[in-house]
Amino acid sequence: MGKNKLKKFAEIEQLDCVLQYPREKLLAEGFPYQGKWNREVFEHNKPIVLELGCGKGEYTVGLAKSNPDKNFIGIDIKGARIWTGAKEVAASGIDNAKFLRTEIENLSSIFAPGEIDEIWITFPDPQMQKPRKRLTSTGFLQKYANLLKPGGIVHLKTDSPFLYEYTRRLVDKNGLKVLENTDDLYGSGLADPVSSIKTFYESQWLSRGKSIKLISFELQPGLNLEEPESEDIPKDDYRAYPRHTLNSKP
């Protein structure tokens, strides 16, 4: 591990806005705040919103700044990524944003049923070859449904035509209530201050002429979801560039 990453890991250990519970620690110690996030972590009672795969935390920080009436938790397993957002939260004194370093598969050990109000999934890997790893697969959605309050909301914001179409089909097949659905967020006129918050990768896709897709829908506990047909969905034919090549051509 590089010295810069080691320095970031050491720094987030000292930040009150970061909790670190990777799988090994959860198995050894359990999680002390399950069902107690508002009372013992945030110390104020507000609706809780998760951002899954938060990366550097741009969306989590933006959401927290725009919505002081809600509490936000950015979740990612990469501590060196979380460092960026966590440092901003600490420096700005933002009291309604936290970061959690853990695997998304661990959510059921960290949150109590009905403890979450909303979930944002922003620009995840579409996992075109691995259906079970898609963050909007039936397995993950059923996990979210058990943690969300009845009628809790899931927002998927993505550049991936494949993941958007897969999720749209899943929502349609299972009769889930759709709150918002567009395959061109900024061209549709539906963008609002919340959905317009931009991550690094979103800026990259926009600079390359890609449209941003958004679908928001409700989940109910106890769902028994079915997978949609997806073999015929065209695969994405592009990839992300490293940060130093943001303006490179495809």
mmCIF file of C-alpha atoms in Angstrom:
data_model
loop_
_atom_site.group_PDB
_atom_site.id
_atom_site.type_symbol
_atom_site.label_atom_id
_atom_site.label_comp_id
_atom_site.label_asym_id
_atom_site.label_seq_id
_atom_site.Cartn_x
_atom_site.Cartn_y
_atom_site.Cartn_z
ATOM 1 C CA MET A 1 0.000 0.000 0.000
ATOM 2 C CA GLY A 2 1.375 3.441 -0.963
ATOM 3 C CA LYS A 3 2.392 6.022 1.620
ATOM 4 C CA ASN A 4 -0.414 8.359 0.539
ATOM 5 C CA LYS A 5 -3.038 5.668 1.165
ATOM 6 C CA LEU A 6 -1.503 4.812 4.521
ATOM 7 C CA LYS A 7 -1.637 8.489 5.484
ATOM 8 C CA LYS A 8 -5.300 8.713 4.509
ATOM 9 C CA PHE A 9 -6.161 5.577 6.481
ATOM 10 C CA ALA A 10 -4.402 7.025 9.517
ATOM 11 C CA GLU A 11 -6.276 10.312 9.164
ATOM 12 C CA ILE A 12 -9.758 8.796 8.850
ATOM 13 C CA GLU A 13 -9.087 6.786 12.018
ATOM 14 C CA GLN A 14 -9.116 10.138 13.825
ATOM 15 C CA LEU A 15 -12.293 11.522 12.220
ATOM 16 C CA ASP A 16 -15.513 11.324 14.237
ATOM 17 C CA CYS A 17 -17.567 11.301 11.034
ATOM 18 C CA VAL A 18 -16.108 7.944 9.899
ATOM 19 C CA LEU A 19 -17.047 4.513 11.259
ATOM 20 C CA GLN A 20 -15.032 1.530 10.055
ATOM 21 C CA TYR A 21 -16.644 -1.911 10.219
ATOM 22 C CA PRO A 22 -15.376 -4.161 7.423
ATOM 23 C CA ARG A 23 -16.569 -7.772 7.447
ATOM 24 C CA GLU A 24 -13.773 -9.068 9.695
ATOM 25 C CA LYS A 25 -14.477 -6.495 12.405
ATOM 26 C CA LEU A 26 -18.232 -7.071 12.202
ATOM 27 C CA LEU A 27 -17.757 -10.814 12.678
ATOM 28 C CA ALA A 28 -15.449 -10.254 15.645
ATOM 29 C CA GLU A 29 -17.260 -7.417 17.410
ATOM 30 C CA GLY A 30 -20.714 -6.892 15.911
ATOM 31 C CA PHE A 31 -22.034 -3.381 15.310
ATOM 32 C CA PRO A 32 -22.938 -1.347 18.408
ATOM 33 C CA TYR A 33 -25.240 1.209 16.749
ATOM 34 C CA GLN A 34 -27.713 -1.023 14.887
ATOM 35 C CA GLY A 35 -31.111 0.620 15.410
ATOM 36 C CA LYS A 36 -29.427 3.499 17.242
ATOM 37 C CA TRP A 37 -28.003 5.620 14.432
ATOM 38 C CA ASN A 38 -30.067 8.708 15.155
ATOM 39 C CA ARG A 39 -29.790 8.472 18.919
ATOM 40 C CA GLU A 40 -26.123 7.576 19.342
ATOM 41 C CA VAL A 41 -24.314 8.468 16.095
ATOM 42 C CA PHE A 42 -26.039 11.607 14.789
ATOM 43 C CA GLU A 43 -27.543 12.551 18.156
ATOM 44 C CA HIS A 44 -30.589 14.042 16.474
ATOM 45 C CA ASN A 45 -33.677 12.395 15.032
ATOM 46 C CA LYS A 46 -34.021 12.887 11.273
ATOM 47 C CA PRO A 47 -34.800 10.633 8.291
ATOM 48 C CA ILE A 48 -31.745 8.560 7.350
ATOM 49 C CA VAL A 49 -30.525 8.382 3.742
ATOM 50 C CA LEU A 50 -27.765 6.065 2.481
ATOM 51 C CA GLU A 51 -25.492 6.489 -0.496
ATOM 52 C CA LEU A 52 -24.145 3.091 -1.534
ATOM 53 C CA GLY A 53 -20.719 2.915 -3.151
ATOM 54 C CA CYS A 54 -20.159 6.560 -2.290
ATOM 55 C CA GLY A 55 -16.566 6.709 -3.548
ATOM 56 C CA LYS A 56 -15.057 10.063 -2.639
ATOM 57 C CA GLY A 57 -18.333 11.184 -1.094
ATOM 58 C CA GLU A 58 -19.236 14.075 -3.390
ATOM 59 C CA TYR A 59 -22.891 13.086 -3.471
ATOM 60 C CA THR A 60 -23.127 12.393 0.259
ATOM 61 C CA VAL A 61 -21.639 15.792 1.073
ATOM 62 C CA GLY A 62 -23.802 17.545 -1.516
ATOM 63 C CA LEU A 63 -26.953 15.870 -0.211
ATOM 64 C CA ALA A 64 -26.126 16.797 3.381
ATOM 65 C CA LYS A 65 -25.523 20.430 2.489
ATOM 66 C CA SER A 66 -28.751 20.652 0.464
ATOM 67 C CA ASN A 67 -30.935 18.802 2.972
ATOM 68 C CA PRO A 68 -30.213 19.799 6.578
ATOM 69 C CA ASP A 69 -33.473 18.120 7.635
ATOM 70 C CA LYS A 70 -32.081 14.638 6.861
ATOM 71 C CA ASN A 71 -29.108 12.522 7.982
ATOM 72 C CA PHE A 72 -26.817 11.023 5.328
ATOM 73 C CA ILE A 73 -24.448 8.068 5.417
ATOM 74 C CA GLY A 74 -21.978 7.415 2.605
ATOM 75 C CA ILE A 75 -20.918 3.762 2.406
ATOM 76 C CA ASP A 76 -17.843 2.371 0.658
ATOM 77 C CA ILE A 77 -15.205 -0.240 1.450
ATOM 78 C CA LYS A 78 -12.337 1.929 0.141
ATOM 79 C CA GLY A 79 -11.076 4.089 2.996
ATOM 80 C CA ALA A 80 -8.749 6.115 0.780
ATOM 81 C CA ARG A 81 -11.790 7.185 -1.250
ATOM 82 C CA ILE A 82 -13.959 8.049 1.751
ATOM 83 C CA TRP A 83 -11.138 10.279 3.031
ATOM 84 C CA THR A 84 -11.982 13.088 0.584
ATOM 85 C CA GLY A 85 -15.608 13.498 1.644
ATOM 86 C CA ALA A 86 -14.869 12.844 5.301
ATOM 87 C CA LYS A 87 -12.226 15.590 5.408
ATOM 88 C CA GLU A 88 -14.722 18.056 3.926
ATOM 89 C CA VAL A 89 -17.401 17.065 6.439
ATOM 90 C CA ALA A 90 -14.958 17.496 9.314
ATOM 91 C CA ALA A 91 -13.555 20.794 8.037
ATOM 92 C CA SER A 92 -17.006 22.254 7.331
ATOM 93 C CA GLY A 93 -18.595 21.119 10.580
ATOM 94 C CA ILE A 94 -21.418 19.319 8.723
ATOM 95 C CA ASP A 95 -23.350 17.483 11.447
ATOM 96 C CA ASN A 96 -25.766 15.484 9.281
ATOM 97 C CA ALA A 97 -23.258 13.429 7.265
ATOM 98 C CA LYS A 98 -21.253 10.350 8.258
ATOM 99 C CA PHE A 99 -19.183 7.811 6.358
ATOM 100 C CA LEU A 100 -19.141 4.069 6.918
ATOM 101 C CA ARG A 101 -16.338 1.864 5.634
ATOM 102 C CA THR A 102 -17.829 -1.565 5.056
ATOM 103 C CA GLU A 103 -19.048 -3.899 2.329
ATOM 104 C CA ILE A 104 -22.584 -3.233 1.097
ATOM 105 C CA GLU A 105 -23.386 -6.901 1.729
ATOM 106 C CA ASN A 106 -23.156 -6.128 5.477
ATOM 107 C CA LEU A 107 -26.096 -3.703 5.629
ATOM 108 C CA SER A 108 -28.382 -6.113 7.490
ATOM 109 C CA SER A 109 -25.852 -6.326 10.335
ATOM 110 C CA ILE A 110 -25.530 -2.542 10.591
ATOM 111 C CA PHE A 111 -29.063 -1.164 10.251
ATOM 112 C CA ALA A 112 -32.284 -2.298 11.906
ATOM 113 C CA PRO A 113 -35.450 -3.056 9.929
ATOM 114 C CA GLY A 114 -37.219 0.193 9.086
ATOM 115 C CA GLU A 115 -34.279 2.381 10.117
ATOM 116 C CA ILE A 116 -33.636 3.782 6.622
ATOM 117 C CA ASP A 117 -35.838 6.209 4.647
ATOM 118 C CA GLU A 118 -34.047 6.449 1.295
ATOM 119 C CA ILE A 119 -31.160 4.903 -0.619
ATOM 120 C CA TRP A 120 -29.131 6.545 -3.386
ATOM 121 C CA ILE A 121 -27.109 4.350 -5.752
ATOM 122 C CA THR A 122 -24.904 6.666 -7.780
ATOM 123 C CA PHE A 123 -22.900 5.486 -10.803
ATOM 124 C CA PRO A 124 -22.217 1.917 -9.675
ATOM 125 C CA ASP A 125 -20.404 -0.688 -11.734
ATOM 126 C CA PRO A 126 -23.193 -2.129 -13.937
ATOM 127 C CA GLN A 127 -21.784 -5.653 -13.451
ATOM 128 C CA MET A 128 -22.963 -6.703 -16.902
ATOM 129 C CA GLN A 129 -21.498 -10.202 -16.536
ATOM 130 C CA LYS A 130 -22.404 -10.741 -12.860
ATOM 131 C CA PRO A 131 -26.149 -10.222 -12.244
ATOM 132 C CA ARG A 132 -25.972 -11.008 -8.525
ATOM 133 C CA LYS A 133 -23.470 -8.196 -7.962
ATOM 134 C CA ARG A 134 -25.654 -5.496 -9.527
ATOM 135 C CA LEU A 135 -26.712 -3.120 -6.780
ATOM 136 C CA THR A 136 -30.252 -3.148 -8.178
ATOM 137 C CA SER A 137 -30.537 -6.938 -8.473
ATOM 138 C CA THR A 138 -33.405 -8.719 -6.725
ATOM 139 C CA GLY A 139 -31.062 -9.938 -3.997
ATOM 140 C CA PHE A 140 -29.892 -6.446 -3.109
ATOM 141 C CA LEU A 141 -33.343 -4.878 -3.468
ATOM 142 C CA GLN A 142 -34.858 -7.414 -1.074
ATOM 143 C CA LYS A 143 -32.097 -6.600 1.404
ATOM 144 C CA TYR A 144 -32.849 -2.881 1.070
ATOM 145 C CA ALA A 145 -36.605 -3.470 1.401
ATOM 146 C CA ASN A 146 -36.100 -5.080 4.805
ATOM 147 C CA LEU A 147 -34.159 -2.063 6.067
ATOM 148 C CA LEU A 148 -36.267 0.688 4.531
ATOM 149 C CA LYS A 149 -39.410 2.020 6.127
ATOM 150 C CA PRO A 150 -42.572 0.880 4.279
ATOM 151 C CA GLY A 151 -42.646 2.845 1.035
ATOM 152 C CA GLY A 152 -38.956 3.717 1.362
ATOM 153 C CA ILE A 153 -37.354 5.048 -1.799
ATOM 154 C CA VAL A 154 -34.461 3.803 -3.921
ATOM 155 C CA HIS A 155 -32.842 6.198 -6.419
ATOM 156 C CA LEU A 156 -30.563 4.880 -9.150
ATOM 157 C CA LYS A 157 -28.521 7.515 -10.963
ATOM 158 C CA THR A 158 -26.338 6.070 -13.715
ATOM 159 C CA ASP A 159 -24.634 6.689 -17.028
ATOM 160 C CA SER A 160 -25.051 3.015 -17.974
ATOM 161 C CA PRO A 161 -27.786 2.295 -20.536
ATOM 162 C CA PHE A 162 -27.468 -1.384 -19.624
ATOM 163 C CA LEU A 163 -28.005 -0.948 -15.862
ATOM 164 C CA TYR A 164 -30.779 1.591 -16.371
ATOM 165 C CA GLU A 165 -32.696 -0.710 -18.746
ATOM 166 C CA TYR A 166 -32.153 -3.727 -16.485
ATOM 167 C CA THR A 167 -33.463 -1.819 -13.475
ATOM 168 C CA ARG A 168 -36.382 -0.369 -15.406
ATOM 169 C CA ARG A 169 -37.411 -3.868 -16.487
ATOM 170 C CA LEU A 170 -37.073 -5.205 -12.938
ATOM 171 C CA VAL A 171 -39.227 -2.406 -11.562
ATOM 172 C CA ASP A 172 -41.845 -2.962 -14.258
ATOM 173 C CA LYS A 173 -41.913 -6.764 -13.898
ATOM 174 C CA ASN A 174 -42.495 -6.511 -10.145
ATOM 175 C CA GLY A 175 -45.035 -3.696 -10.276
ATOM 176 C CA LEU A 176 -43.014 -1.340 -8.103
ATOM 177 C CA LYS A 177 -44.291 2.206 -7.739
ATOM 178 C CA VAL A 178 -42.166 4.555 -9.860
ATOM 179 C CA LEU A 179 -41.704 8.112 -8.637
ATOM 180 C CA GLU A 180 -39.348 9.364 -11.347
ATOM 181 C CA ASN A 181 -37.971 7.842 -14.512
ATOM 182 C CA THR A 182 -35.897 9.426 -17.254
ATOM 183 C CA ASP A 183 -33.146 8.275 -19.592
ATOM 184 C CA ASP A 184 -31.902 11.856 -20.022
ATOM 185 C CA LEU A 185 -32.020 13.705 -16.713
ATOM 186 C CA TYR A 186 -30.652 17.041 -17.897
ATOM 187 C CA GLY A 187 -32.384 16.968 -21.259
ATOM 188 C CA SER A 188 -35.766 16.146 -19.749
ATOM 189 C CA GLY A 189 -36.084 19.190 -17.520
ATOM 190 C CA LEU A 190 -36.618 16.902 -14.503
ATOM 191 C CA ALA A 191 -33.316 17.724 -12.819
ATOM 192 C CA ASP A 192 -33.679 19.444 -9.442
ATOM 193 C CA PRO A 193 -31.047 20.666 -6.942
ATOM 194 C CA VAL A 194 -30.745 17.171 -5.425
ATOM 195 C CA SER A 195 -30.569 15.098 -8.609
ATOM 196 C CA SER A 196 -28.223 17.700 -10.145
ATOM 197 C CA ILE A 197 -25.440 17.115 -7.625
ATOM 198 C CA LYS A 198 -22.514 15.863 -9.716
ATOM 199 C CA THR A 199 -19.783 13.367 -8.863
ATOM 200 C CA PHE A 200 -16.429 13.235 -10.634
ATOM 201 C CA TYR A 201 -17.566 10.391 -12.860
ATOM 202 C CA GLU A 202 -20.827 12.092 -13.725
ATOM 203 C CA SER A 203 -18.874 15.117 -14.913
ATOM 204 C CA GLN A 204 -16.752 12.764 -17.001
ATOM 205 C CA TRP A 205 -19.757 11.160 -18.671
ATOM 206 C CA LEU A 206 -21.324 14.540 -19.405
ATOM 207 C CA SER A 207 -18.080 15.818 -20.925
ATOM 208 C CA ARG A 208 -18.161 12.813 -23.258
ATOM 209 C CA GLY A 209 -21.726 13.498 -24.345
ATOM 210 C CA LYS A 210 -23.322 10.676 -22.363
ATOM 211 C CA SER A 211 -26.828 11.142 -20.979
ATOM 212 C CA ILE A 212 -27.543 10.570 -17.304
ATOM 213 C CA LYS A 213 -30.392 8.269 -16.339
ATOM 214 C CA LEU A 214 -32.449 8.398 -13.134
ATOM 215 C CA ILE A 215 -35.091 6.029 -11.842
ATOM 216 C CA SER A 216 -36.646 6.343 -8.378
ATOM 217 C CA PHE A 217 -39.070 3.801 -6.966
ATOM 218 C CA GLU A 218 -40.651 2.587 -3.735
ATOM 219 C CA LEU A 219 -39.961 -0.674 -1.930
ATOM 220 C CA GLN A 220 -42.089 -2.482 0.621
ATOM 221 C CA PRO A 221 -40.819 -4.967 3.251
ATOM 222 C CA GLY A 222 -41.325 -8.669 2.638
ATOM 223 C CA LEU A 223 -41.046 -8.443 -1.135
ATOM 224 C CA ASN A 224 -40.467 -11.561 -3.213
ATOM 225 C CA LEU A 225 -38.981 -10.058 -6.349
ATOM 226 C CA GLU A 226 -38.439 -11.750 -9.699
ATOM 227 C CA GLU A 227 -35.560 -11.078 -12.066
ATOM 228 C CA PRO A 228 -36.447 -9.625 -15.486
ATOM 229 C CA GLU A 229 -35.271 -10.932 -18.820
ATOM 230 C CA SER A 230 -31.987 -9.175 -19.549
ATOM 231 C CA GLU A 231 -30.075 -11.303 -22.058
ATOM 232 C CA ASP A 232 -31.215 -9.065 -24.911
ATOM 233 C CA ILE A 233 -30.137 -5.770 -23.319
ATOM 234 C CA PRO A 234 -27.231 -4.286 -25.320
ATOM 235 C CA LYS A 235 -24.005 -4.100 -23.336
ATOM 236 C CA ASP A 236 -22.342 -0.752 -22.671
ATOM 237 C CA ASP A 237 -19.493 -0.102 -25.103
ATOM 238 C CA TYR A 238 -17.437 2.405 -23.124
ATOM 239 C CA ARG A 239 -15.520 2.671 -19.867
ATOM 240 C CA ALA A 240 -14.382 5.244 -17.350
ATOM 241 C CA TYR A 241 -11.090 7.066 -17.740
ATOM 242 C CA PRO A 242 -8.649 7.800 -14.903
ATOM 243 C CA ARG A 243 -8.961 11.264 -13.377
ATOM 244 C CA HIS A 244 -5.943 12.680 -15.218
ATOM 245 C CA THR A 245 -7.573 11.888 -18.567
ATOM 246 C CA LEU A 246 -10.965 13.448 -17.815
ATOM 247 C CA ASN A 247 -11.054 15.310 -21.130
ATOM 248 C CA SER A 248 -9.700 12.467 -23.251
ATOM 249 C CA LYS A 249 -11.662 11.302 -26.235
ATOM 250 C CA PRO A 250 -13.283 7.823 -26.255
#
